[in-house]
Amino acid sequence: MNSVALITMALNKAMERGEVRKRPAMPLAQLLFGALCRGAMVVARSDDPQTTVAEMRKELRSLLDAIQKG
């Protein structure tokens, strides 16, 4: 199973539990996967990876909170 499929499965479960508003999971999973990949590239190229990881975690949490409340 690939990463997008795992994210899709997790989103579907969250939707079933009422934690995330029901919507098509696959497009959202694709977007989340893209954001995670881009975040990893930014960290990898950073002159200060520790600070960059902290910033990325904070923003990822904000993104996931928005999806959850969405």
GROMACS .gro file of N, CA and C in nm:
model
  210
    1MET      N    1   0.085  -0.118   0.000
    1MET     CA    2   0.000   0.000   0.000
    1MET      C    3   0.090   0.124   0.000
    2ASN      N    4   0.056   0.221  -0.084
    2ASN     CA    5   0.139   0.342  -0.092
    2ASN      C    6   0.093   0.449   0.006
    3SER      N    7   0.170   0.555   0.015
    3SER     CA    8   0.144   0.662   0.112
    3SER      C    9   0.009   0.728   0.092
    4VAL      N   10  -0.026   0.758  -0.031
    4VAL     CA   11  -0.154   0.824  -0.058
    4VAL      C   12  -0.269   0.732  -0.017
    5ALA      N   13  -0.256   0.604  -0.042
    5ALA     CA   14  -0.361   0.510  -0.002
    5ALA      C   15  -0.375   0.506   0.151
    6LEU      N   16  -0.265   0.511   0.222
    6LEU     CA   17  -0.271   0.513   0.369
    6LEU      C   18  -0.336   0.641   0.421
    7ILE      N   19  -0.301   0.754   0.361
    7ILE     CA   20  -0.362   0.881   0.401
    7ILE      C   21  -0.512   0.878   0.370
    8THR      N   22  -0.548   0.826   0.255
    8THR     CA   23  -0.689   0.814   0.217
    8THR      C   24  -0.764   0.728   0.317
    9MET      N   25  -0.707   0.617   0.354
    9MET     CA   26  -0.770   0.528   0.452
    9MET      C   27  -0.789   0.599   0.586
   10ALA      N   28  -0.687   0.671   0.631
   10ALA     CA   29  -0.696   0.744   0.757
   10ALA      C   30  -0.804   0.852   0.750
   11LEU      N   31  -0.811   0.923   0.638
   11LEU     CA   32  -0.914   1.025   0.621
   11LEU      C   33  -1.054   0.964   0.622
   12ASN      N   34  -1.069   0.851   0.553
   12ASN     CA   35  -1.200   0.784   0.551
   12ASN      C   36  -1.242   0.742   0.692
   13LYS      N   37  -1.148   0.690   0.769
   13LYS     CA   38  -1.180   0.651   0.908
   13LYS      C   39  -1.217   0.773   0.991
   14ALA      N   40  -1.143   0.883   0.974
   14ALA     CA   41  -1.174   1.005   1.047
   14ALA      C   42  -1.312   1.059   1.008
   15MET      N   43  -1.347   1.045   0.882
   15MET     CA   44  -1.479   1.088   0.836
   15MET      C   45  -1.588   1.000   0.895
   16GLU      N   46  -1.564   0.869   0.900
   16GLU     CA   47  -1.661   0.776   0.959
   16GLU      C   48  -1.685   0.807   1.106
   17ARG      N   49  -1.581   0.851   1.176
   17ARG     CA   50  -1.592   0.883   1.318
   17ARG      C   51  -1.647   1.024   1.341
   18GLY      N   52  -1.667   1.099   1.235
   18GLY     CA   53  -1.718   1.234   1.247
   18GLY      C   54  -1.613   1.337   1.286
   19GLU      N   55  -1.486   1.300   1.275
   19GLU     CA   56  -1.377   1.390   1.311
   19GLU      C   57  -1.341   1.485   1.198
   20VAL      N   58  -1.375   1.446   1.077
   20VAL     CA   59  -1.350   1.527   0.957
   20VAL      C   60  -1.479   1.527   0.878
   21ARG      N   61  -1.515   1.645   0.824
   21ARG     CA   62  -1.635   1.655   0.743
   21ARG      C   63  -1.625   1.561   0.623
   22LYS      N   64  -1.735   1.493   0.592
   22LYS     CA   65  -1.734   1.400   0.480
   22LYS      C   66  -1.717   1.475   0.349
   23ARG      N   67  -1.625   1.422   0.268
   23ARG     CA   68  -1.592   1.477   0.136
   23ARG      C   69  -1.511   1.371   0.064
   24PRO      N   70  -1.484   1.388  -0.063
   24PRO     CA   71  -1.400   1.290  -0.133
   24PRO      C   72  -1.260   1.286  -0.068
   25ALA      N   73  -1.220   1.170  -0.023
   25ALA     CA   74  -1.094   1.156   0.051
   25ALA      C   75  -0.971   1.157  -0.040
   26MET      N   76  -0.981   1.102  -0.159
   26MET     CA   77  -0.864   1.088  -0.244
   26MET      C   78  -0.802   1.223  -0.284
   27PRO      N   79  -0.880   1.322  -0.329
   27PRO     CA   80  -0.817   1.450  -0.363
   27PRO      C   81  -0.750   1.515  -0.241
   28LEU      N   82  -0.816   1.506  -0.128
   28LEU     CA   83  -0.759   1.563  -0.006
   28LEU      C   84  -0.631   1.489   0.032
   29ALA      N   85  -0.630   1.358   0.018
   29ALA     CA   86  -0.509   1.279   0.047
   29ALA      C   87  -0.395   1.318  -0.047
   30GLN      N   88  -0.427   1.339  -0.173
   30GLN     CA   89  -0.324   1.379  -0.269
   30GLN      C   90  -0.263   1.514  -0.229
   31LEU      N   91  -0.348   1.609  -0.189
   31LEU     CA   92  -0.298   1.741  -0.149
   31LEU      C   93  -0.214   1.733  -0.022
   32LEU      N   94  -0.260   1.654   0.075
   32LEU     CA   95  -0.183   1.638   0.199
   32LEU      C   96  -0.048   1.573   0.171
   33PHE      N   97  -0.048   1.472   0.086
   33PHE     CA   98   0.077   1.406   0.052
   33PHE      C   99   0.174   1.504  -0.014
   34GLY      N  100   0.123   1.586  -0.103
   34GLY     CA  101   0.207   1.687  -0.168
   34GLY      C  102   0.264   1.785  -0.067
   35ALA      N  103   0.182   1.827   0.028
   35ALA     CA  104   0.229   1.919   0.131
   35ALA      C  105   0.337   1.854   0.217
   36LEU      N  106   0.318   1.729   0.252
   36LEU     CA  107   0.418   1.658   0.333
   36LEU      C  108   0.550   1.642   0.257
   37CYS      N  109   0.541   1.608   0.130
   37CYS     CA  110   0.663   1.592   0.049
   37CYS      C  111   0.737   1.724   0.035
   38ARG      N  112   0.663   1.830   0.007
   38ARG     CA  113   0.727   1.961  -0.007
   38ARG      C  114   0.789   2.004   0.125
   39GLY      N  115   0.720   1.981   0.235
   39GLY     CA  116   0.775   2.014   0.366
   39GLY      C  117   0.904   1.940   0.392
   40ALA      N  118   0.909   1.813   0.356
   40ALA     CA  119   1.031   1.735   0.374
   40ALA      C  120   1.146   1.791   0.290
   41MET      N  121   1.116   1.834   0.168
   41MET     CA  122   1.221   1.892   0.083
   41MET      C  123   1.273   2.024   0.142
   42VAL      N  124   1.183   2.104   0.195
   42VAL     CA  125   1.224   2.231   0.256
   42VAL      C  126   1.316   2.205   0.374
   43VAL      N  127   1.280   2.107   0.458
   43VAL     CA  128   1.365   2.073   0.573
   43VAL      C  129   1.501   2.023   0.525
   44ALA      N  130   1.500   1.936   0.426
   44ALA     CA  131   1.625   1.878   0.377
   44ALA      C  132   1.720   1.984   0.322
   45ARG      N  133   1.665   2.090   0.267
   45ARG     CA  134   1.749   2.195   0.207
   45ARG      C  135   1.777   2.312   0.301
   46SER      N  136   1.725   2.304   0.421
   46SER     CA  137   1.737   2.414   0.515
   46SER      C  138   1.877   2.425   0.575
   47ASP      N  139   1.919   2.546   0.600
   47ASP     CA  140   2.045   2.568   0.672
   47ASP      C  141   2.028   2.542   0.821
   48ASP      N  142   1.904   2.541   0.868
   48ASP     CA  143   1.873   2.517   1.010
   48ASP      C  144   1.758   2.417   1.019
   49PRO      N  145   1.788   2.289   0.994
   49PRO     CA  146   1.681   2.189   0.988
   49PRO      C  147   1.597   2.179   1.115
   50GLN      N  148   1.658   2.194   1.232
   50GLN     CA  149   1.579   2.181   1.356
   50GLN      C  150   1.471   2.289   1.365
   51THR      N  151   1.508   2.411   1.334
   51THR     CA  152   1.410   2.519   1.337
   51THR      C  153   1.305   2.499   1.229
   52THR      N  154   1.350   2.457   1.112
   52THR     CA  155   1.258   2.436   1.001
   52THR      C  156   1.160   2.324   1.031
   53VAL      N  157   1.206   2.216   1.092
   53VAL     CA  158   1.116   2.107   1.131
   53VAL      C  159   1.009   2.158   1.227
   54ALA      N  160   1.051   2.237   1.325
   54ALA     CA  161   0.956   2.291   1.422
   54ALA      C  162   0.851   2.379   1.352
   55GLU      N  163   0.896   2.460   1.258
   55GLU     CA  164   0.803   2.546   1.184
   55GLU      C  165   0.707   2.462   1.100
   56MET      N  166   0.761   2.362   1.033
   56MET     CA  167   0.677   2.276   0.950
   56MET      C  168   0.575   2.200   1.033
   57ARG      N  169   0.616   2.149   1.148
   57ARG     CA  170   0.522   2.078   1.236
   57ARG      C  171   0.409   2.169   1.279
   58LYS      N  172   0.443   2.292   1.316
   58LYS     CA  173   0.342   2.388   1.361
   58LYS      C  174   0.241   2.415   1.250
   59GLU      N  175   0.291   2.438   1.131
   59GLU     CA  176   0.201   2.468   1.019
   59GLU      C  177   0.122   2.346   0.975
   60LEU      N  178   0.182   2.229   0.981
   60LEU     CA  179   0.110   2.106   0.948
   60LEU      C  180  -0.004   2.085   1.046
   61ARG      N  181   0.023   2.109   1.174
   61ARG     CA  182  -0.082   2.097   1.276
   61ARG      C  183  -0.196   2.193   1.247
   62SER      N  184  -0.163   2.316   1.208
   62SER     CA  185  -0.266   2.414   1.173
   62SER      C  186  -0.348   2.367   1.053
   63LEU      N  187  -0.280   2.311   0.955
   63LEU     CA  188  -0.349   2.260   0.837
   63LEU      C  189  -0.443   2.145   0.874
   64LEU      N  190  -0.394   2.052   0.953
   64LEU     CA  191  -0.478   1.939   0.993
   64LEU      C  192  -0.595   1.983   1.082
   65ASP      N  193  -0.572   2.081   1.168
   65ASP     CA  194  -0.681   2.135   1.249
   65ASP      C  195  -0.789   2.196   1.161
   66ALA      N  196  -0.748   2.268   1.058
   66ALA     CA  197  -0.844   2.330   0.967
   66ALA      C  198  -0.925   2.224   0.893
   67ILE      N  199  -0.860   2.117   0.854
   67ILE     CA  200  -0.931   2.006   0.786
   67ILE      C  201  -1.029   1.941   0.883
   68GLN      N  202  -0.984   1.925   1.005
   68GLN     CA  203  -1.069   1.859   1.105
   68GLN      C  204  -1.194   1.943   1.134
   69LYS      N  205  -1.180   2.073   1.141
   69LYS     CA  206  -1.293   2.160   1.172
   69LYS      C  207  -1.379   2.188   1.049
   70GLY      N  208  -1.314   2.174   0.930
   70GLY     CA  209  -1.367   2.210   0.802
   70GLY      C  210  -1.506   2.177   0.769
   0.00000   0.00000   0.00000
